[in-house]
Amino acid sequence: PLIVHFPIGLFIFGAFLEFFGKWRKREDVRKLAIWNLGFGALASLIALPTGIAAWLRIGFTLEGNLLIHLILAVTSTLMMLAVAAWRRSGEHDSPAYWTTLALSTAAVAGAGHFGALLVYG
């Protein structure tokens, strides 16, 4: 369960650094964002299978909050990987990039929210 906090924290902080660095015109801050976005995306590749293993071990039925959480977790993992790869490619100032970054951050936050509902009710 502790592993899931890494992709959430790293990716959301990376998105914050991207937006802050762009707003303040600070390329050094945006370079830090690359690392956070990348490690957040990589950590999601570890968190996703551990979440599936926990689901199978506990034996929840795939409905309601669990279904929403699973859909958002898979979607946000794919989006995080896409954003991290896009950011590393160098082209990162298009409206499509910023929109994808915002949507992927929202998906990560949503997955975290529904995951918390499963654990804490």
Short mmCIF file of C-alpha atoms in Angstrom, two decimals:
data_model
loop_
_atom_site.label_atom_id
_atom_site.label_comp_id
_atom_site.label_asym_id
_atom_site.label_seq_id
_atom_site.Cartn_x
_atom_site.Cartn_y
_atom_site.Cartn_z
CA PRO A 1 0.00 0.00 0.00
CA LEU A 2 2.86 2.41 0.57
CA ILE A 3 4.08 2.10 -3.01
CA VAL A 4 1.00 3.85 -4.42
CA HIS A 5 2.01 7.15 -2.85
CA PHE A 6 5.12 7.48 -5.01
CA PRO A 7 3.47 7.90 -8.43
CA ILE A 8 0.84 10.19 -6.95
CA GLY A 9 3.28 12.45 -5.13
CA LEU A 10 6.02 12.48 -7.73
CA PHE A 11 3.79 13.03 -10.74
CA ILE A 12 1.59 15.70 -9.17
CA PHE A 13 4.66 17.52 -7.87
CA GLY A 14 6.23 17.24 -11.33
CA ALA A 15 3.11 18.76 -12.87
CA PHE A 16 3.25 21.57 -10.31
CA LEU A 17 6.90 22.21 -11.20
CA GLU A 18 6.02 22.27 -14.91
CA PHE A 19 3.24 24.83 -14.47
CA PHE A 20 5.25 26.89 -11.97
CA GLY A 21 8.38 26.85 -14.14
CA LYS A 22 6.40 27.87 -17.20
CA TRP A 23 4.61 30.66 -15.32
CA ARG A 24 7.85 32.04 -13.80
CA LYS A 25 9.91 31.32 -16.95
CA ARG A 26 12.30 29.12 -14.97
CA GLU A 27 13.84 26.41 -17.12
CA ASP A 28 15.79 25.08 -14.13
CA VAL A 29 12.51 24.32 -12.35
CA ARG A 30 11.10 22.71 -15.45
CA LYS A 31 14.17 20.47 -15.69
CA LEU A 32 13.38 19.23 -12.19
CA ALA A 33 9.88 18.49 -13.41
CA ILE A 34 11.26 16.01 -15.95
CA TRP A 35 12.69 13.87 -13.16
CA ASN A 36 9.52 13.95 -11.07
CA LEU A 37 7.26 13.18 -14.02
CA GLY A 38 9.52 10.35 -15.16
CA PHE A 39 9.98 8.72 -11.77
CA GLY A 40 6.26 9.12 -11.05
CA ALA A 41 5.45 7.33 -14.30
CA LEU A 42 7.95 4.56 -13.58
CA ALA A 43 6.65 4.15 -10.04
CA SER A 44 3.16 3.69 -11.43
CA LEU A 45 4.43 0.60 -13.28
CA ILE A 46 5.19 -0.89 -9.87
CA ALA A 47 2.10 0.46 -8.08
CA LEU A 48 -0.39 -0.83 -10.65
CA PRO A 49 0.46 -4.55 -10.29
CA THR A 50 0.67 -4.27 -6.50
CA GLY A 51 -2.82 -2.75 -6.48
CA ILE A 52 -4.14 -5.56 -8.65
CA ALA A 53 -2.48 -8.10 -6.35
CA ALA A 54 -4.11 -6.46 -3.31
CA TRP A 55 -7.50 -6.53 -5.04
CA LEU A 56 -7.15 -10.23 -5.84
CA ARG A 57 -5.87 -11.04 -2.34
CA ILE A 58 -8.70 -9.17 -0.59
CA GLY A 59 -11.32 -10.49 -2.99
CA PHE A 60 -13.34 -7.34 -3.70
CA THR A 61 -15.84 -7.58 -6.54
CA LEU A 62 -15.03 -5.43 -9.55
CA GLU A 63 -17.79 -2.85 -9.24
CA GLY A 64 -18.46 0.62 -7.88
CA ASN A 65 -15.47 2.48 -6.46
CA LEU A 66 -13.08 -0.36 -7.26
CA LEU A 67 -14.05 -0.35 -10.92
CA ILE A 68 -13.70 3.45 -11.11
CA HIS A 69 -10.36 3.24 -9.31
CA LEU A 70 -9.06 0.53 -11.64
CA ILE A 71 -10.10 2.43 -14.76
CA LEU A 72 -8.50 5.66 -13.49
CA ALA A 73 -5.35 3.83 -12.34
CA VAL A 74 -4.78 2.19 -15.72
CA THR A 75 -5.68 5.38 -17.60
CA SER A 76 -3.46 7.57 -15.45
CA THR A 77 -0.54 5.13 -15.76
CA LEU A 78 -0.77 5.23 -19.55
CA MET A 79 -1.13 9.01 -19.52
CA MET A 80 1.80 9.47 -17.13
CA LEU A 81 4.02 7.35 -19.35
CA ALA A 82 2.93 9.35 -22.40
CA VAL A 83 3.53 12.71 -20.70
CA ALA A 84 6.93 11.64 -19.37
CA ALA A 85 8.00 10.39 -22.82
CA TRP A 86 6.63 13.54 -24.46
CA ARG A 87 8.46 15.75 -21.97
CA ARG A 88 11.74 13.91 -22.50
CA SER A 89 11.42 14.27 -26.26
CA GLY A 90 11.97 18.01 -25.90
CA GLU A 91 8.73 19.37 -27.39
CA HIS A 92 6.78 20.46 -24.33
CA ASP A 93 5.17 23.83 -24.94
CA SER A 94 2.25 22.97 -27.19
CA PRO A 95 -1.34 23.37 -25.97
CA ALA A 96 -1.77 19.61 -26.49
CA TYR A 97 1.08 18.90 -24.06
CA TRP A 98 -0.32 21.19 -21.36
CA THR A 99 -3.80 19.76 -21.80
CA THR A 100 -2.50 16.19 -21.58
CA LEU A 101 -0.45 17.09 -18.51
CA ALA A 102 -3.49 18.62 -16.80
CA LEU A 103 -5.75 15.69 -17.70
CA SER A 104 -3.20 13.12 -16.58
CA THR A 105 -2.73 14.96 -13.27
CA ALA A 106 -6.50 14.96 -12.77
CA ALA A 107 -6.61 11.22 -13.56
CA VAL A 108 -3.84 10.54 -11.02
CA ALA A 109 -5.67 12.57 -8.38
CA GLY A 110 -8.93 10.80 -9.19
CA ALA A 111 -7.32 7.37 -8.96
CA GLY A 112 -5.83 8.36 -5.61
CA HIS A 113 -9.19 9.60 -4.36
CA PHE A 114 -11.06 6.43 -5.28
CA GLY A 115 -8.22 4.32 -3.90
CA ALA A 116 -8.48 6.16 -0.60
CA LEU A 117 -12.23 5.50 -0.55
CA LEU A 118 -11.49 1.79 -0.86
CA VAL A 119 -9.03 1.85 2.03
CA TYR A 120 -10.58 4.41 4.38
CA GLY A 121 -14.25 4.36 3.31
#
